[in-house]
Amino acid sequence: MDLSIVIPVYNEESRIKPFLRDLEDTIRRMPDYEIIFVNDGSKDSTMSILNDFSKKQREVKIISYKKNRGKGYAVRKGVLSSNGKKIIFIDADGSTKPQEIFQMLTLLDSYDVVVGDRTQYESSVDQPVLRQITGKLFNFYANLIFGINVKDNLCGFKGFQREVAKILFRNMISERWIFDVEIFYKIRKNNYSLRQMSIKWNHKEGTKIKPFDPFKMFLQLFFLRIKLMKK
Ligand code: UDP
Ligand code: MG
């Protein structure tokens, strides 16, 4: 198996359909892949949309559980059960087009990890001001306390060579939004090669980030830093 595409999904009935159409178009041009949806405790009709998709397409697996555990937990589940030589995860809301996978695959021939970077398109994207500011602050703060230098920590489009993904996700302790930063910290610690790949950003309304989550994330990052010091 060349490629596993892991897709975390939580209550996406209103956003996932255009994404699935793009995904269909992408995998049609791919010889050898598997798709792993991780349904992170959706309460809406997401699961039946995924079931319909898996009936039409080959090589689609669905992992599903009742309780919402967070994006980090969902991605980890998917990565640990995937079989591809390369493993890519991508958000289900269509903010990154699955067509970008082709370029990521090429870069993964030369790098251990390749991550999407939306910052070049930031100014041209119709994004709420508050989200822009918290986003910038978050990147600044995460880079500062973890000693990393990543332009776009939270982009929901990241790819890994298989062994690297398994190592990074096996002991991951963050279950919700800040898991990406933990991954970047471990990439640096293990000296894996990292490429930030500029991608087009299509801002999607209806984020699952709740109003208080950014505050929680700032605190959680701080505690994560302390926990990781002991390791
Ligand atoms: N997601 C998830 N569990 C959660 C929250 C989000 O699996 O508890 C998924 C969601 O369905 C989407 C991805 O994580 O595929 C990113 O979520 P969202 O677009 O809301 O985040 P944002 O792009 O605003 O950071
Ligand atoms: Mg999104």
Coordinates of N, CA and C and ligand atoms in Angstrom, one line a residue:
M1 N 0.8 -1.2 0.0 CA 0.0 0.0 0.0 C 0.9 1.3 0.0
D2 N 0.7 2.1 -1.0 CA 1.5 3.3 -1.1 C 1.1 4.4 -0.1
L3 N -0.2 4.6 0.0 CA -0.6 5.8 0.7 C -1.9 5.6 1.6
S4 N -1.8 6.1 2.8 CA -3.0 6.1 3.6 C -3.5 7.6 3.8
I5 N -4.7 7.8 3.6 CA -5.3 9.2 3.8 C -6.2 9.1 5.0
V6 N -5.8 9.8 6.1 CA -6.6 9.7 7.3 C -7.4 11.0 7.4
I7 N -8.7 10.9 7.7 CA -9.6 12.0 7.7 C -10.4 12.1 9.0
P8 N -10.1 13.0 9.9 CA -10.9 13.1 11.1 C -12.2 13.8 10.8
V9 N -13.3 13.3 11.4 CA -14.6 13.9 11.1 C -15.5 14.0 12.3
Y10 N -15.9 15.2 12.6 CA -16.8 15.4 13.7 C -18.0 16.4 13.3
N11 N -19.2 15.9 13.3 CA -20.4 16.7 12.9 C -20.1 17.5 11.6
E12 N -19.8 16.8 10.5 CA -19.5 17.5 9.3 C -20.6 17.4 8.2
E13 N -21.8 17.1 8.6 CA -22.9 16.9 7.6 C -23.0 18.1 6.7
S14 N -22.8 19.3 7.2 CA -23.1 20.4 6.3 C -21.8 20.9 5.6
R15 N -20.6 20.3 5.8 CA -19.4 20.8 5.1 C -18.8 19.7 4.3
I16 N -19.1 18.4 4.5 CA -18.2 17.4 4.0 C -18.5 17.0 2.5
K17 N -19.7 17.3 2.0 CA -20.0 16.8 0.7 C -19.1 17.3 -0.4
P18 N -18.9 18.6 -0.5 CA -18.0 19.1 -1.6 C -16.6 18.5 -1.5
F19 N -16.2 18.3 -0.2 CA -14.9 17.7 0.0 C -14.8 16.3 -0.5
L20 N -15.9 15.5 -0.3 CA -15.9 14.1 -0.8 C -15.9 14.1 -2.3
R21 N -16.5 15.0 -2.9 CA -16.5 15.1 -4.4 C -15.1 15.3 -4.9
D22 N -14.4 16.2 -4.3 CA -13.0 16.5 -4.6 C -12.1 15.3 -4.3
L23 N -12.4 14.6 -3.2 CA -11.6 13.4 -2.9 C -11.8 12.3 -3.9
E24 N -13.0 12.1 -4.3 CA -13.3 11.1 -5.4 C -12.5 11.4 -6.6
D25 N -12.4 12.7 -7.0 CA -11.7 13.1 -8.2 C -10.2 12.8 -8.0
T26 N -9.7 13.0 -6.8 CA -8.3 12.8 -6.5 C -7.9 11.3 -6.5
I27 N -8.7 10.5 -5.8 CA -8.3 9.0 -5.7 C -8.5 8.3 -7.1
R28 N -9.4 8.8 -7.9 CA -9.5 8.2 -9.2 C -8.2 8.2 -10.0
R29 N -7.4 9.2 -9.7 CA -6.1 9.3 -10.4 C -4.9 8.6 -9.6
M30 N -5.3 7.8 -8.6 CA -4.3 7.2 -7.7 C -4.3 5.7 -7.8
P31 N -3.1 5.0 -8.0 CA -3.1 3.6 -8.2 C -3.4 2.8 -6.9
D32 N -2.8 3.3 -5.8 CA -2.7 2.4 -4.6 C -2.8 3.2 -3.3
Y33 N -4.0 3.1 -2.7 CA -4.2 4.0 -1.6 C -5.2 3.3 -0.7
E34 N -5.4 3.8 0.6 CA -6.5 3.5 1.4 C -7.0 4.8 2.1
I35 N -8.3 4.9 2.3 CA -8.8 6.1 3.0 C -9.3 5.6 4.3
I36 N -9.0 6.3 5.4 CA -9.5 6.0 6.7 C -10.2 7.2 7.3
F37 N -11.5 7.1 7.4 CA -12.3 8.1 8.1 C -12.3 7.8 9.6
V38 N -12.1 8.8 10.4 CA -12.3 8.5 11.8 C -13.4 9.4 12.3
N39 N -14.6 8.8 12.5 CA -15.8 9.5 13.0 C -15.7 9.7 14.5
D40 N -15.3 11.0 14.9 CA -15.0 11.3 16.2 C -16.3 11.6 17.0
G41 N -17.2 10.6 17.1 CA -18.4 10.8 17.9 C -19.4 11.8 17.4
S42 N -19.6 11.8 16.0 CA -20.5 12.8 15.5 C -22.0 12.5 15.9
K43 N -22.7 13.5 16.1 CA -24.1 13.3 16.6 C -25.1 13.6 15.4
D44 N -24.6 14.1 14.3 CA -25.5 14.4 13.1 C -25.4 13.2 12.1
S45 N -25.8 13.5 10.9 CA -25.9 12.4 9.9 C -24.5 12.1 9.2
T46 N -23.4 12.6 9.7 CA -22.1 12.3 9.1 C -21.9 10.9 8.8
M47 N -22.2 10.0 9.8 CA -21.9 8.6 9.6 C -22.6 8.0 8.4
S48 N -23.9 8.4 8.2 CA -24.5 7.8 7.0 C -24.0 8.3 5.7
I49 N -23.5 9.6 5.7 CA -22.8 10.1 4.5 C -21.5 9.3 4.2
L50 N -20.8 9.0 5.3 CA -19.6 8.2 5.2 C -19.9 6.8 4.7
N51 N -20.9 6.2 5.2 CA -21.3 4.9 4.7 C -21.6 4.8 3.3
D52 N -22.4 5.9 2.8 CA -22.7 5.9 1.4 C -21.5 6.0 0.5
F53 N -20.5 6.9 1.0 CA -19.3 7.1 0.3 C -18.5 5.7 0.2
S54 N -18.5 5.0 1.3 CA -17.7 3.8 1.3 C -18.3 2.7 0.4
K55 N -19.6 2.8 0.2 CA -20.3 1.8 -0.7 C -19.9 2.0 -2.1
K56 N -19.7 3.3 -2.5 CA -19.4 3.7 -3.8 C -17.9 3.5 -4.2
Q57 N -17.1 3.6 -3.2 CA -15.6 3.7 -3.4 C -14.9 2.4 -2.9
R58 N -13.8 2.1 -3.4 CA -13.1 1.0 -2.8 C -12.0 1.5 -1.8
E59 N -11.5 0.6 -1.0 CA -10.5 0.9 -0.1 C -10.8 2.0 0.9
V60 N -12.1 2.0 1.4 CA -12.4 3.0 2.4 C -12.7 2.3 3.7
K61 N -12.0 2.7 4.8 CA -12.3 2.1 6.1 C -12.9 3.2 6.9
I62 N -13.8 2.9 7.8 CA -14.4 3.8 8.8 C -14.1 3.4 10.2
I63 N -13.5 4.2 11.0 CA -13.3 3.9 12.4 C -14.3 4.8 13.1
S64 N -15.1 4.3 14.0 CA -16.1 5.2 14.6 C -16.3 4.8 16.1
Y65 N -16.5 5.9 16.9 CA -16.8 5.6 18.3 C -17.8 6.7 18.7
K66 N -18.4 6.4 19.9 CA -19.6 7.2 20.3 C -19.2 8.6 20.9
K67 N -18.1 8.6 21.7 CA -17.9 9.9 22.4 C -16.9 10.8 21.7
N68 N -17.1 12.0 21.6 CA -16.2 13.0 21.0 C -14.9 13.1 21.8
R69 N -13.8 12.8 21.2 CA -12.5 12.8 21.9 C -11.5 13.9 21.5
G70 N -11.8 14.5 20.4 CA -10.9 15.6 19.9 C -10.2 15.2 18.6
K71 N -9.8 16.2 17.9 CA -9.1 15.9 16.6 C -7.8 15.1 16.7
G72 N -7.0 15.4 17.8 CA -5.8 14.7 18.0 C -6.0 13.3 18.2
Y73 N -6.9 12.9 19.0 CA -7.3 11.5 19.3 C -7.7 10.8 18.0
A74 N -8.5 11.5 17.2 CA -9.1 10.9 16.0 C -8.0 10.6 15.0
V75 N -7.1 11.6 14.8 CA -6.0 11.5 13.8 C -5.1 10.3 14.3
R76 N -4.8 10.3 15.6 CA -3.9 9.2 16.1 C -4.5 7.8 15.8
K77 N -5.8 7.7 16.1 CA -6.5 6.4 15.8 C -6.3 6.0 14.4
G78 N -6.5 7.0 13.5 CA -6.4 6.7 12.1 C -4.9 6.3 11.7
V79 N -4.0 7.1 12.2 CA -2.6 6.9 11.8 C -2.1 5.5 12.3
L80 N -2.5 5.2 13.5 CA -2.0 3.9 14.1 C -2.6 2.7 13.4
S81 N -3.7 2.9 12.7 CA -4.3 1.7 12.1 C -4.1 1.7 10.5
S82 N -3.2 2.6 10.1 CA -3.0 2.7 8.6 C -1.9 1.8 8.1
N83 N -1.9 1.5 6.9 CA -1.0 0.5 6.3 C -0.1 1.1 5.2
G84 N -0.3 2.4 4.9 CA 0.5 3.0 3.7 C 1.9 3.2 4.0
K85 N 2.7 3.3 3.0 CA 4.1 3.7 3.1 C 4.2 5.1 3.4
K86 N 3.3 5.9 3.0 CA 3.2 7.3 3.3 C 1.8 7.5 4.0
I87 N 1.7 8.4 5.0 CA 0.5 8.6 5.7 C 0.2 10.1 5.7
I88 N -1.0 10.5 5.2 CA -1.3 11.9 5.1 C -2.6 12.1 5.9
F89 N -2.7 13.1 6.7 CA -4.1 13.4 7.2 C -4.5 14.8 6.7
I90 N -5.9 14.9 6.5 CA -6.4 16.1 5.9 C -7.8 16.4 6.5
D91 N -8.1 17.6 6.8 CA -9.4 18.0 7.3 C -10.5 17.7 6.4
A92 N -11.7 17.5 6.9 CA -12.9 17.1 6.1 C -13.7 18.3 5.7
D93 N -13.3 19.5 6.0 CA -14.2 20.6 5.7 C -13.8 21.3 4.3
G94 N -12.8 20.7 3.7 CA -12.4 21.3 2.3 C -11.6 22.5 2.4
S95 N -11.1 22.9 3.6 CA -10.2 24.0 3.6 C -8.9 23.8 2.9
T96 N -8.5 22.6 2.8 CA -7.4 22.2 1.9 C -8.0 21.2 0.9
K97 N -7.7 21.5 -0.4 CA -8.2 20.6 -1.4 C -7.4 19.3 -1.5
P98 N -8.1 18.2 -1.6 CA -7.3 16.9 -1.6 C -6.4 16.8 -2.8
Q99 N -6.6 17.6 -3.8 CA -5.7 17.6 -5.0 C -4.3 18.0 -4.6
E100 N -4.1 18.7 -3.5 CA -2.8 19.1 -3.0 C -2.0 17.8 -2.6
I101 N -2.7 16.7 -2.4 CA -2.0 15.5 -2.0 C -0.9 15.1 -3.0
F102 N -1.1 15.3 -4.3 CA -0.1 14.9 -5.3 C 1.2 15.5 -5.0
Q103 N 1.2 16.9 -4.8 CA 2.5 17.5 -4.5 C 3.1 17.1 -3.2
M104 N 2.3 16.9 -2.2 CA 2.8 16.4 -0.9 C 3.5 15.0 -1.1
L105 N 2.9 14.2 -1.9 CA 3.5 12.8 -2.1 C 4.8 12.9 -2.7
T106 N 5.0 13.8 -3.7 CA 6.3 14.0 -4.4 C 7.3 14.5 -3.3
L107 N 6.9 15.4 -2.5 CA 7.9 16.0 -1.5 C 8.2 14.9 -0.5
L108 N 7.3 14.0 -0.2 CA 7.6 13.0 0.8 C 8.6 11.9 0.3
D109 N 8.9 12.0 -1.0 CA 10.1 11.2 -1.5 C 11.4 11.7 -0.9
S110 N 11.4 13.0 -0.5 CA 12.7 13.6 -0.1 C 12.7 14.0 1.4
Y111 N 11.5 14.1 2.0 CA 11.5 14.5 3.4 C 10.7 13.5 4.3
D112 N 11.1 13.5 5.6 CA 10.3 12.6 6.5 C 8.9 13.1 6.7
V113 N 8.8 14.5 6.8 CA 7.5 15.1 7.1 C 7.3 16.3 6.2
V114 N 6.1 16.4 5.7 CA 5.7 17.5 4.8 C 4.4 18.1 5.4
V115 N 4.4 19.4 5.7 CA 3.2 20.0 6.3 C 2.7 21.2 5.4
G116 N 1.4 21.4 5.4 CA 0.8 22.5 4.7 C 1.1 23.8 5.4
D117 N 1.3 24.8 4.6 CA 1.5 26.2 5.2 C 0.6 27.1 4.5
R118 N -0.3 27.7 5.2 CA -1.3 28.6 4.6 C -1.0 30.0 4.7
T119 N 0.2 30.4 5.3 CA 0.4 31.7 5.6 C 0.6 32.7 4.4
Q120 N 1.0 32.1 3.3 CA 1.2 33.0 2.1 C -0.1 33.5 1.6
Y121 N -1.2 32.7 1.9 CA -2.5 33.1 1.4 C -3.3 33.8 2.4
E122 N -2.7 34.0 3.6 CA -3.5 34.5 4.7 C -4.1 35.8 4.5
S123 N -3.4 36.8 3.9 CA -3.9 38.1 3.7 C -5.0 38.1 2.7
S124 N -5.0 37.2 1.8 CA -6.1 37.2 0.7 C -7.3 36.4 1.1
V125 N -7.3 35.8 2.3 CA -8.4 35.0 2.7 C -9.3 35.7 3.6
D126 N -10.6 35.5 3.4 CA -11.7 36.2 4.1 C -11.9 35.5 5.4
Q127 N -11.0 35.9 6.4 CA -11.0 35.2 7.7 C -11.4 36.2 8.7
P128 N -12.2 35.8 9.7 CA -12.6 36.8 10.8 C -11.3 37.3 11.5
V129 N -11.3 38.6 11.8 CA -10.1 39.3 12.4 C -9.7 38.6 13.6
L130 N -10.6 38.2 14.5 CA -10.3 37.6 15.8 C -9.5 36.3 15.5
R131 N -9.9 35.6 14.5 CA -9.3 34.3 14.2 C -7.9 34.5 13.7
Q132 N -7.7 35.6 12.9 CA -6.4 35.9 12.4 C -5.4 36.3 13.5
I133 N -5.9 37.1 14.4 CA -5.0 37.5 15.5 C -4.7 36.3 16.4
T134 N -5.7 35.5 16.8 CA -5.4 34.4 17.7 C -4.5 33.4 17.0
G135 N -4.7 33.2 15.7 CA -3.8 32.3 14.9 C -2.4 32.8 14.9
K136 N -2.2 34.1 14.7 CA -0.8 34.6 14.7 C -0.2 34.4 16.1
L137 N -0.9 34.8 17.1 CA -0.4 34.7 18.5 C -0.1 33.3 18.8
F138 N -1.0 32.4 18.4 CA -0.8 31.0 18.7 C 0.5 30.5 18.1
N139 N 0.8 30.8 16.9 CA 2.0 30.3 16.2 C 3.2 30.9 16.9
F140 N 3.1 32.2 17.2 CA 4.3 32.9 17.9 C 4.6 32.2 19.2
Y141 N 3.5 32.0 20.0 CA 3.7 31.5 21.4 C 4.2 30.0 21.3
A142 N 3.6 29.2 20.5 CA 4.0 27.8 20.3 C 5.4 27.7 19.9
N143 N 5.8 28.5 18.9 CA 7.2 28.5 18.5 C 8.2 28.9 19.6
L144 N 7.7 29.9 20.3 CA 8.6 30.4 21.4 C 8.8 29.3 22.5
I145 N 7.7 28.8 23.0 CA 7.9 27.9 24.2 C 8.4 26.5 23.8
F146 N 8.2 26.1 22.6 CA 8.7 24.8 22.2 C 10.0 24.9 21.4
G147 N 10.5 26.1 21.2 CA 11.8 26.2 20.4 C 11.7 25.6 19.0
I148 N 10.5 25.8 18.4 CA 10.4 25.3 17.0 C 10.2 26.6 16.1
N149 N 10.2 26.3 14.8 CA 10.1 27.5 13.9 C 9.1 27.1 12.8
V150 N 7.9 27.0 13.1 CA 6.9 26.6 12.2 C 5.9 27.7 11.8
K151 N 5.7 27.9 10.5 CA 4.9 29.1 10.1 C 3.4 28.9 10.5
D152 N 3.0 27.6 10.3 CA 1.5 27.4 10.4 C 1.4 26.1 11.1
N153 N 1.3 26.2 12.5 CA 1.3 24.9 13.3 C 0.0 24.1 13.1
L154 N -1.1 24.8 12.9 CA -2.4 24.1 13.1 C -3.0 23.7 11.7
C155 N -2.3 23.9 10.6 CA -2.9 23.5 9.3 C -3.3 22.0 9.4
G156 N -4.5 21.7 8.9 CA -5.0 20.4 9.0 C -4.6 19.5 7.8
F157 N -3.4 19.6 7.3 CA -2.9 18.9 6.2 C -1.4 18.5 6.4
K158 N -1.1 17.3 6.8 CA 0.2 16.9 7.1 C 0.5 15.5 6.6
G159 N 1.7 15.3 6.2 CA 2.1 14.0 5.7 C 3.4 13.5 6.3
F160 N 3.5 12.2 6.3 CA 4.7 11.5 7.0 C 5.1 10.3 6.3
Q161 N 6.3 9.9 6.4 CA 6.7 8.6 6.0 C 6.2 7.7 7.1
R162 N 5.9 6.5 6.7 CA 5.2 5.6 7.6 C 5.8 5.4 9.0
E163 N 7.1 5.0 9.0 CA 7.8 4.7 10.3 C 7.8 6.0 11.2
V164 N 8.0 7.1 10.5 CA 8.1 8.4 11.3 C 6.7 8.7 11.9
A165 N 5.6 8.5 11.1 CA 4.3 8.7 11.7 C 4.0 7.8 12.8
K166 N 4.3 6.6 12.7 CA 4.0 5.6 13.8 C 4.8 6.0 15.1
I167 N 6.0 6.4 14.9 CA 6.8 6.8 16.1 C 6.2 8.1 16.7
L168 N 5.9 9.1 15.9 CA 5.4 10.4 16.4 C 4.1 10.2 17.1
F169 N 3.2 9.4 16.5 CA 1.8 9.3 17.1 C 1.7 8.3 18.2
R170 N 2.6 7.3 18.3 CA 2.5 6.2 19.3 C 2.4 6.8 20.7
N171 N 3.2 7.7 21.0 CA 3.2 8.2 22.4 C 2.6 9.6 22.5
M172 N 1.9 10.0 21.6 CA 1.3 11.3 21.6 C 0.3 11.5 22.8
I173 N 0.5 12.5 23.6 CA -0.4 12.6 24.7 C -1.6 13.7 24.5
S174 N -1.4 14.6 23.6 CA -2.5 15.6 23.4 C -3.6 15.0 22.6
E175 N -4.9 15.2 23.1 CA -6.0 14.6 22.4 C -6.8 15.6 21.6
R176 N -6.7 16.9 21.9 CA -7.5 17.9 21.2 C -6.7 18.8 20.2
W177 N -6.9 20.1 20.3 CA -6.3 20.9 19.2 C -4.8 21.1 19.2
I178 N -4.1 20.9 20.3 CA -2.7 21.3 20.3 C -1.8 20.1 19.9
F179 N -2.4 19.0 19.5 CA -1.5 17.9 19.1 C -0.5 18.2 18.1
D180 N -0.8 19.1 17.2 CA 0.2 19.4 16.1 C 1.5 19.9 16.6
V181 N 1.3 20.7 17.7 CA 2.5 21.3 18.3 C 3.4 20.2 18.9
E182 N 2.8 19.3 19.6 CA 3.5 18.2 20.2 C 4.3 17.4 19.1
I183 N 3.6 17.2 18.0 CA 4.2 16.5 16.8 C 5.4 17.3 16.4
F184 N 5.3 18.6 16.2 CA 6.4 19.4 15.7 C 7.6 19.4 16.7
Y185 N 7.3 19.4 18.0 CA 8.3 19.4 19.0 C 9.1 18.1 18.9
K186 N 8.4 17.0 18.6 CA 9.1 15.7 18.5 C 9.8 15.5 17.2
I187 N 9.3 16.2 16.2 CA 10.0 16.2 14.9 C 11.4 16.8 15.1
R188 N 11.4 17.9 15.8 CA 12.7 18.6 16.0 C 13.6 17.8 16.9
K189 N 13.0 17.2 18.0 CA 13.8 16.4 18.9 C 14.4 15.2 18.2
N190 N 13.7 14.6 17.3 CA 14.2 13.4 16.6 C 15.0 13.7 15.4
N191 N 15.1 15.0 15.1 CA 15.9 15.5 13.9 C 15.3 14.9 12.6
Y192 N 14.0 14.8 12.5 CA 13.4 14.4 11.2 C 13.5 15.6 10.2
S193 N 13.6 15.3 9.0 CA 13.6 16.4 8.0 C 12.1 16.9 7.7
L194 N 12.0 18.2 7.7 CA 10.6 18.8 7.6 C 10.6 19.8 6.5
R195 N 9.5 19.7 5.7 CA 9.3 20.6 4.6 C 8.0 21.3 4.8
Q196 N 8.0 22.6 4.8 CA 6.7 23.4 4.8 C 6.3 23.7 3.4
M197 N 5.1 23.2 3.0 CA 4.7 23.3 1.6 C 3.6 24.3 1.5
S198 N 3.8 25.3 0.7 CA 2.8 26.4 0.6 C 1.5 25.8 -0.1
I199 N 0.4 26.0 0.6 CA -0.9 25.6 -0.1 C -1.9 26.7 -0.1
K200 N -2.8 26.5 -1.0 CA -3.9 27.5 -1.1 C -4.9 27.2 0.0
W201 N -5.4 28.3 0.6 CA -6.2 28.1 1.7 C -7.6 28.6 1.4
N202 N -8.6 27.7 1.6 CA -10.0 28.1 1.3 C -10.7 28.1 2.7
H203 N -10.9 29.3 3.2 CA -11.5 29.4 4.5 C -12.9 28.9 4.5
K204 N -13.2 28.0 5.5 CA -14.5 27.5 5.7 C -15.2 27.9 7.0
E205 N -16.4 28.4 6.9 CA -17.1 28.7 8.1 C -17.4 27.5 8.9
G206 N -17.9 27.6 10.1 CA -18.4 26.5 10.9 C -17.3 25.7 11.6
T207 N -16.2 26.4 12.0 CA -15.2 25.8 12.7 C -15.7 25.1 14.0
K208 N -15.1 24.0 14.4 CA -15.5 23.2 15.6 C -14.7 23.8 16.8
I209 N -13.9 24.8 16.6 CA -13.2 25.5 17.7 C -14.2 26.3 18.5
K210 N -14.5 26.0 19.7 CA -15.5 26.8 20.5 C -14.9 28.0 21.1
P211 N -15.7 29.0 21.4 CA -15.2 30.3 21.8 C -14.1 30.3 22.9
F212 N -14.2 29.4 23.9 CA -13.2 29.4 24.9 C -12.0 28.5 24.6
D213 N -12.1 27.7 23.5 CA -10.9 26.8 23.2 C -9.6 27.5 23.0
P214 N -9.5 28.7 22.4 CA -8.2 29.4 22.3 C -7.5 29.6 23.7
F215 N -8.3 30.0 24.7 CA -7.8 30.2 26.0 C -7.3 28.9 26.6
K216 N -8.1 27.9 26.4 CA -7.7 26.5 26.9 C -6.4 26.1 26.2
M217 N -6.3 26.4 24.9 CA -5.1 26.0 24.1 C -3.9 26.6 24.6
F218 N -3.9 27.9 25.0 CA -2.8 28.6 25.5 C -2.3 28.0 26.8
L219 N -3.2 27.6 27.7 CA -2.9 27.0 28.9 C -2.4 25.6 28.7
Q220 N -3.1 24.8 27.8 CA -2.7 23.5 27.6 C -1.3 23.4 27.0
L221 N -0.9 24.4 26.1 CA 0.4 24.4 25.5 C 1.5 24.5 26.6
F222 N 1.2 25.4 27.6 CA 2.1 25.6 28.7 C 2.3 24.3 29.5
F223 N 1.2 23.6 29.8 CA 1.3 22.4 30.6 C 2.0 21.3 29.8
L224 N 1.7 21.3 28.5 CA 2.3 20.3 27.6 C 3.8 20.4 27.6
R225 N 4.3 21.7 27.6 CA 5.7 22.0 27.6 C 6.4 21.4 28.8
I226 N 5.7 21.6 30.0 CA 6.2 21.1 31.3 C 6.2 19.6 31.3
K227 N 5.1 19.0 30.8 CA 5.1 17.5 30.8 C 6.2 16.9 29.9
L228 N 6.4 17.6 28.7 CA 7.4 17.0 27.8 C 8.9 17.2 28.3
M229 N 9.1 18.1 29.2 CA 10.4 18.3 29.8 C 10.9 17.1 30.5
K230 N 9.9 16.4 31.2 CA 10.3 15.2 31.9 C 10.6 14.0 31.1
K231 N 10.3 14.2 29.8 CA 10.5 13.0 28.9 C 11.9 13.0 28.3
Ligands
UDP1 N1 -12.6 17.4 14.2 C1 -12.6 16.2 14.9 N2 -12.9 16.2 16.3 C2 -13.2 17.4 17.0 C3 -13.1 18.6 16.2 C4 -12.8 18.6 14.9 O1 -12.3 15.1 14.3 O2 -13.5 17.3 18.2 C5 -12.2 17.4 12.8 C6 -13.2 18.2 11.9 O3 -14.3 17.4 11.5 C7 -12.3 18.6 10.7 C8 -11.0 18.8 11.4 O4 -11.0 18.1 12.6 O5 -12.2 17.6 9.8 C9 -10.7 20.3 11.6 O6 -11.8 20.9 12.3 P1 -12.2 22.4 12.0 O7 -12.3 22.7 10.6 O8 -13.4 22.7 12.8 O9 -11.0 23.2 12.6 P2 -10.3 24.5 12.1 O10 -10.1 24.4 10.6 O11 -11.3 25.6 12.3 O12 -9.1 24.7 12.8
MG2 MG -11.4 24.0 9.2

